[in-house]
Amino acid sequence: MRSRFLPLLMTFLVFAALYLIAYSRFSSFGSMRVIGNLLRDNAYWGIAAVGMTFVIISGGIDLSVGSLIAFTGVFCALMIDRNGWHPLAAFAVMLLIGTSFGAIMGVFIHYFKIPAFIATLSGLFLARGMAYVLSTDSIRIDHPFYEQVSDLVYIFPDRGRFTFAAGAFLVVLVGGILLAHFTRFGRNVYALGGNPDAAHLLGVPVARTTVGVYALSSFLTTLAGIVLSLSKHSGDSTIAVGLELDVIAAVVIGGTLLTGGVGYVIGTFIAVMPLGTIQTYLTLDGSLTPWWIKIVVGVLLFAFVGLQKLLSSRHAIFGLGRRSAAASP
């Protein structure tokens, strides 16, 4: 097996092990009720994680995720509940704002050579501040469209529910896989993350790809905020604080290298599921605090970053060894 697939395999094995442990303790993990809930409960940040996967593959980072989700919810709530907009109109305007927000961050990163960490940190403060300026209260959304979306449910024979949020998550997942592996944009993102200078020499449109990656990330983050708004029927400026760290952790645990150039959208999906499994297990158990999920995430993150470092070191050592052998007379 190629070494770059090893983190992906390890993520899958961790997910399988956690799920089997949970199933041995609670038989309900074998039902569609738990699987449906896993997809529904993790849909919004899973959608944002797909966008973050593209950013990290390109060698960047996006810290504005949580704040943009909060701003999206508050903006939609205000426009729908206070100003009487139809939800579809509010969603369309918010998607345009969110995508433009990401594109502007990409412009600053590429043309002004501002590190992605700083540019998106500014985006974090800006989006959270804008959300607080709009409202510091949680705004309830009462609109027939929200009720219609809530009724879009497929009910399995064991009463498991496949909701709109779960469907949106899977659609974004499939779209992300196709975009990453079967389009020129996806190949450009991998080339940009692998070596920006080489990508430029090979004719990759570095500027357009960089701006496009951050625009895509913010588009999916805004979509995640809309999905969360539809699930909770509200907008709250205090929600999703620190969510960007969970999203980054899921992407790394899913086998994407923080150095860029290597990563998998499907790996991010597999990584989101163990975290949701732990959350569901803690809820069913009732004797452990939710902070255990943070401890598990920390341990997994250490393990996977260490594994990535080990694999990259082996690659460098073996690559140097092969070059030395080839240069020898």
Coordinates of C-alpha atoms in Angstrom, one line a residue:
M1 CA 0.0 0.0 0.0
R2 CA 1.2 3.5 -0.8
S3 CA 2.2 5.3 2.4
R4 CA 0.0 8.3 1.7
F5 CA -3.1 6.1 2.0
L6 CA -2.0 4.9 5.5
P7 CA -3.5 7.8 7.5
L8 CA -6.8 7.3 5.6
L9 CA -6.7 3.6 6.5
M10 CA -5.9 4.4 10.1
T11 CA -8.8 6.8 10.3
F12 CA -11.2 4.2 8.9
L13 CA -9.9 1.6 11.4
V14 CA -10.3 4.1 14.3
F15 CA -13.9 4.8 13.2
A16 CA -14.6 1.0 12.9
A17 CA -13.1 0.3 16.3
L18 CA -15.0 3.1 18.0
Y19 CA -18.3 2.1 16.4
L20 CA -17.8 -1.6 17.3
I21 CA -17.0 -0.6 20.9
A22 CA -20.1 1.6 21.0
Y23 CA -22.2 -1.2 19.4
S24 CA -21.1 -3.7 22.0
R25 CA -22.2 -1.3 24.8
F26 CA -25.4 0.0 23.1
S27 CA -27.2 -2.2 20.5
S28 CA -28.9 0.9 19.1
F29 CA -25.7 1.7 17.2
G30 CA -26.8 -1.1 14.8
S31 CA -30.0 0.8 13.9
M32 CA -30.6 3.5 11.3
R33 CA -31.8 5.8 14.1
V34 CA -28.2 6.3 15.3
I35 CA -26.8 6.4 11.8
G36 CA -29.4 9.0 10.7
N37 CA -28.7 11.0 13.8
L38 CA -24.9 10.9 13.2
L39 CA -25.4 12.3 9.7
R40 CA -27.9 14.9 10.9
D41 CA -26.1 16.1 14.0
N42 CA -22.7 16.4 12.2
A43 CA -24.0 17.7 8.9
Y44 CA -23.3 21.4 9.3
W45 CA -19.7 21.2 10.4
G46 CA -19.1 18.2 8.1
I47 CA -20.1 20.5 5.2
A48 CA -17.6 23.2 6.4
A49 CA -15.0 20.5 6.8
V50 CA -15.2 19.6 3.1
G51 CA -14.4 23.2 2.2
M52 CA -11.5 23.2 4.8
T53 CA -10.1 20.1 3.1
F54 CA -9.6 22.0 -0.1
V55 CA -8.0 24.9 1.8
I56 CA -5.5 22.6 3.6
I57 CA -4.7 20.6 0.5
S58 CA -3.7 23.9 -1.1
G59 CA -1.4 24.6 1.8
G60 CA -3.5 27.2 3.5
I61 CA -5.8 27.5 6.5
D62 CA -9.2 29.1 7.2
L63 CA -9.9 30.3 10.7
S64 CA -13.1 32.2 9.8
V65 CA -15.4 29.1 9.7
G66 CA -17.1 29.3 13.1
S67 CA -17.7 33.0 12.9
L68 CA -19.1 32.9 9.3
I69 CA -21.5 30.2 10.4
A70 CA -22.8 32.4 13.2
F71 CA -23.0 35.4 11.0
T72 CA -25.0 33.4 8.4
G73 CA -27.5 32.3 11.0
V74 CA -28.1 35.8 12.4
F75 CA -28.3 37.4 9.0
C76 CA -30.9 34.9 7.7
A77 CA -32.9 35.1 10.9
L78 CA -33.0 38.9 10.7
M79 CA -33.9 39.0 7.1
I80 CA -36.6 36.4 7.4
D81 CA -38.1 37.1 10.7
R82 CA -37.7 40.8 11.0
N83 CA -37.7 42.0 7.4
G84 CA -40.1 39.5 5.9
W85 CA -37.7 38.1 3.2
H86 CA -38.5 34.7 1.8
P87 CA -35.8 32.2 3.1
L88 CA -34.6 31.3 -0.4
A89 CA -33.9 35.0 -1.1
A90 CA -32.1 35.4 2.2
F91 CA -30.1 32.2 1.5
A92 CA -29.1 33.4 -2.0
V93 CA -27.9 36.8 -0.8
M94 CA -26.0 35.2 2.1
L95 CA -24.3 32.7 -0.2
L96 CA -23.2 35.6 -2.4
I97 CA -21.9 37.5 0.6
G98 CA -20.1 34.5 2.1
T99 CA -18.5 33.5 -1.2
S100 CA -17.3 37.1 -1.8
F101 CA -16.0 37.2 1.8
G102 CA -13.8 34.1 1.1
A103 CA -12.7 35.4 -2.3
I104 CA -11.5 38.7 -0.7
M105 CA -9.5 36.7 1.9
G106 CA -8.0 34.8 -1.1
V107 CA -7.1 38.0 -2.8
F108 CA -5.3 39.3 0.3
I109 CA -3.5 36.0 0.7
H110 CA -2.2 35.8 -2.9
Y111 CA -1.7 39.4 -4.1
F112 CA -0.7 41.0 -0.8
K113 CA 1.3 38.0 0.4
I114 CA -0.5 38.0 3.8
P115 CA -0.2 34.6 5.5
A116 CA -3.4 32.7 5.4
F117 CA -3.4 32.4 9.2
I118 CA -3.5 36.2 9.6
A119 CA -5.9 36.9 6.7
T120 CA -8.4 34.4 7.9
L121 CA -7.9 35.4 11.6
S122 CA -9.0 38.8 10.5
G123 CA -12.0 37.2 8.8
L124 CA -12.8 35.4 12.1
F125 CA -13.0 38.7 14.1
L126 CA -14.8 40.5 11.3
A127 CA -17.5 37.9 10.8
R128 CA -18.0 37.4 14.5
G129 CA -18.1 41.1 15.1
M130 CA -20.7 41.6 12.3
A131 CA -22.8 38.9 13.9
Y132 CA -22.8 40.6 17.3
V133 CA -23.6 44.0 15.7
L134 CA -26.6 42.5 14.0
S135 CA -27.9 41.0 17.2
T136 CA -26.6 39.6 20.5
D137 CA -29.8 37.6 21.1
S138 CA -30.9 34.3 19.7
I139 CA -33.5 35.0 17.0
R140 CA -36.3 32.5 16.5
I141 CA -37.4 31.9 12.9
D142 CA -41.0 31.1 12.3
H143 CA -41.6 30.6 8.6
P144 CA -43.7 27.9 6.7
F145 CA -40.7 27.2 4.5
Y146 CA -38.7 26.0 7.5
E147 CA -41.5 23.7 8.5
Q148 CA -41.7 22.3 4.9
V149 CA -37.9 21.6 5.0
S150 CA -38.3 19.9 8.4
D151 CA -41.0 17.6 6.9
L152 CA -38.5 16.4 4.2
V153 CA -37.7 13.2 6.1
Y154 CA -37.4 9.6 5.0
I155 CA -38.3 7.3 7.8
F156 CA -36.8 3.8 7.9
P157 CA -38.6 0.8 9.2
D158 CA -36.9 1.0 12.6
R159 CA -38.0 4.7 12.9
G160 CA -34.6 6.0 11.9
R161 CA -34.8 9.4 10.1
F162 CA -32.9 10.6 7.1
T163 CA -33.3 14.3 7.2
F164 CA -32.7 17.2 4.8
A165 CA -29.5 18.1 6.7
A166 CA -28.1 14.6 6.3
G167 CA -28.9 14.6 2.6
A168 CA -27.2 18.0 2.1
F169 CA -24.1 16.7 3.8
L170 CA -23.9 13.6 1.5
V171 CA -24.5 15.7 -1.6
V172 CA -21.7 18.1 -0.6
L173 CA -19.5 15.1 0.2
V174 CA -20.0 13.6 -3.3
G175 CA -19.6 16.9 -5.0
G176 CA -16.4 17.5 -3.1
I177 CA -15.0 14.2 -4.1
L178 CA -15.8 14.8 -7.8
L179 CA -14.4 18.3 -7.6
A180 CA -11.2 17.2 -6.0
H181 CA -10.4 14.2 -8.1
F182 CA -12.1 14.6 -11.4
T183 CA -11.7 18.3 -12.4
R184 CA -8.9 20.6 -13.5
F185 CA -9.6 22.8 -10.5
G186 CA -9.0 19.8 -8.1
R187 CA -5.7 19.0 -9.8
N188 CA -4.7 22.6 -9.6
V189 CA -5.4 22.6 -5.8
Y190 CA -3.2 19.6 -5.3
A191 CA -0.4 21.1 -7.4
L192 CA -0.6 24.4 -5.6
G193 CA -0.3 22.6 -2.2
G194 CA 2.5 20.3 -3.4
N195 CA 4.8 23.1 -4.6
P196 CA 3.5 26.6 -5.5
D197 CA 6.6 27.5 -7.6
A198 CA 6.5 24.3 -9.6
A199 CA 2.8 24.7 -10.1
H200 CA 3.3 28.2 -11.5
L201 CA 6.0 26.9 -13.9
L202 CA 3.7 24.2 -15.0
G203 CA 1.1 26.8 -16.0
V204 CA -1.3 26.3 -13.0
P205 CA -3.3 29.6 -12.5
V206 CA -2.0 30.1 -9.0
A207 CA -3.9 33.3 -8.3
R208 CA -7.2 32.0 -9.6
T209 CA -6.8 28.8 -7.8
T210 CA -6.0 30.4 -4.4
V211 CA -8.9 32.8 -4.6
G212 CA -11.2 30.0 -5.8
V213 CA -10.2 27.7 -2.8
Y214 CA -11.1 30.4 -0.2
A215 CA -14.2 31.3 -2.1
L216 CA -15.2 27.6 -2.1
S217 CA -14.5 27.2 1.6
S218 CA -16.6 30.2 2.5
F219 CA -19.4 29.2 0.2
L220 CA -19.6 25.8 1.9
T221 CA -19.3 27.4 5.3
T222 CA -22.2 29.7 4.5
L223 CA -24.1 26.7 3.3
A224 CA -23.3 25.0 6.6
G225 CA -24.7 28.0 8.4
I226 CA -27.9 27.8 6.4
V227 CA -28.2 24.0 7.1
L228 CA -27.7 24.8 10.8
S229 CA -30.3 27.6 10.6
L230 CA -32.8 25.2 9.0
S231 CA -32.2 22.6 11.8
K232 CA -32.4 24.9 14.7
H233 CA -35.0 27.3 13.3
S234 CA -33.0 30.2 14.8
G235 CA -29.9 32.4 14.4
D236 CA -27.4 33.0 17.2
S237 CA -24.3 35.1 17.2
T238 CA -22.7 33.1 20.0
I239 CA -22.9 29.7 18.2
A240 CA -20.0 27.8 16.7
V241 CA -17.3 29.5 18.8
G242 CA -14.1 27.6 18.2
L243 CA -15.7 25.3 15.6
E244 CA -12.9 26.0 13.1
L245 CA -10.5 24.1 15.4
D246 CA -12.8 21.0 15.3
V247 CA -13.0 21.3 11.6
I248 CA -9.3 21.5 11.1
A249 CA -8.8 18.5 13.5
A250 CA -11.3 16.5 11.4
V251 CA -9.5 17.3 8.2
V252 CA -6.1 16.3 9.7
I253 CA -7.4 13.1 11.3
G254 CA -8.9 12.3 7.9
G255 CA -5.4 12.1 6.4
T256 CA -4.9 15.5 4.9
L257 CA -1.4 16.8 5.4
L258 CA -1.1 20.3 7.0
T259 CA 1.8 20.9 4.6
G260 CA -0.5 20.6 1.7
G261 CA -0.5 18.6 -1.5
V262 CA -2.0 15.4 0.0
G263 CA -5.6 14.9 1.3
Y264 CA -8.9 13.3 0.8
V265 CA -12.4 14.6 1.0
I266 CA -13.7 11.1 1.9
G267 CA -11.1 11.0 4.7
T268 CA -12.6 14.1 6.2
F269 CA -16.0 12.4 6.1
I270 CA -14.7 9.3 7.8
A271 CA -13.0 11.5 10.5
V272 CA -16.2 13.4 11.2
M273 CA -18.0 10.1 12.0
P274 CA -15.8 8.9 14.9
L275 CA -16.2 12.3 16.6
G276 CA -20.0 12.0 16.2
T277 CA -19.8 8.4 17.4
I278 CA -18.1 9.5 20.6
Q279 CA -20.6 12.3 21.1
T280 CA -23.5 9.9 20.7
Y281 CA -21.9 7.3 23.0
L282 CA -21.4 9.9 25.7
T283 CA -25.0 11.0 25.4
L284 CA -26.3 7.4 25.7
D285 CA -23.9 6.6 28.6
G286 CA -24.7 9.6 30.6
S287 CA -21.9 9.1 33.2
L288 CA -19.1 10.8 31.3
T289 CA -18.9 14.6 30.6
P290 CA -18.8 15.9 27.0
W291 CA -15.3 17.1 27.6
W292 CA -14.1 13.5 27.0
I293 CA -14.6 14.1 23.3
K294 CA -12.1 17.0 23.5
I295 CA -9.6 14.6 25.2
V296 CA -10.1 11.9 22.5
V297 CA -9.8 14.5 19.7
G298 CA -6.5 15.7 21.2
V299 CA -5.1 12.2 21.5
L300 CA -6.2 11.3 17.9
L301 CA -4.7 14.6 16.6
F302 CA -1.4 13.9 18.3
A303 CA -1.4 10.4 16.9
F304 CA -2.2 11.4 13.3
V305 CA 0.1 14.4 13.1
G306 CA 2.9 12.1 14.5
L307 CA 2.0 9.5 11.8
Q308 CA 2.1 12.1 9.1
K309 CA 5.5 13.3 10.2
L310 CA 6.8 9.8 10.4
L311 CA 5.5 9.0 6.9
S312 CA 6.9 12.2 5.4
S313 CA 10.3 11.6 7.0
R314 CA 10.4 8.0 5.6
H315 CA 9.5 9.4 2.2
A316 CA 12.2 12.0 2.4
I317 CA 14.8 9.5 3.7
F318 CA 13.9 6.9 1.1
G319 CA 13.7 9.5 -1.7
L320 CA 17.2 10.8 -0.7
G321 CA 18.5 7.2 -0.6
R322 CA 17.2 6.5 -4.1
R323 CA 18.6 9.7 -5.5
S324 CA 22.0 8.9 -3.9
A325 CA 22.0 5.4 -5.3
A326 CA 21.1 6.8 -8.8
A327 CA 23.9 9.3 -8.6
S328 CA 26.5 6.7 -7.6
P329 CA 28.8 5.5 -10.4

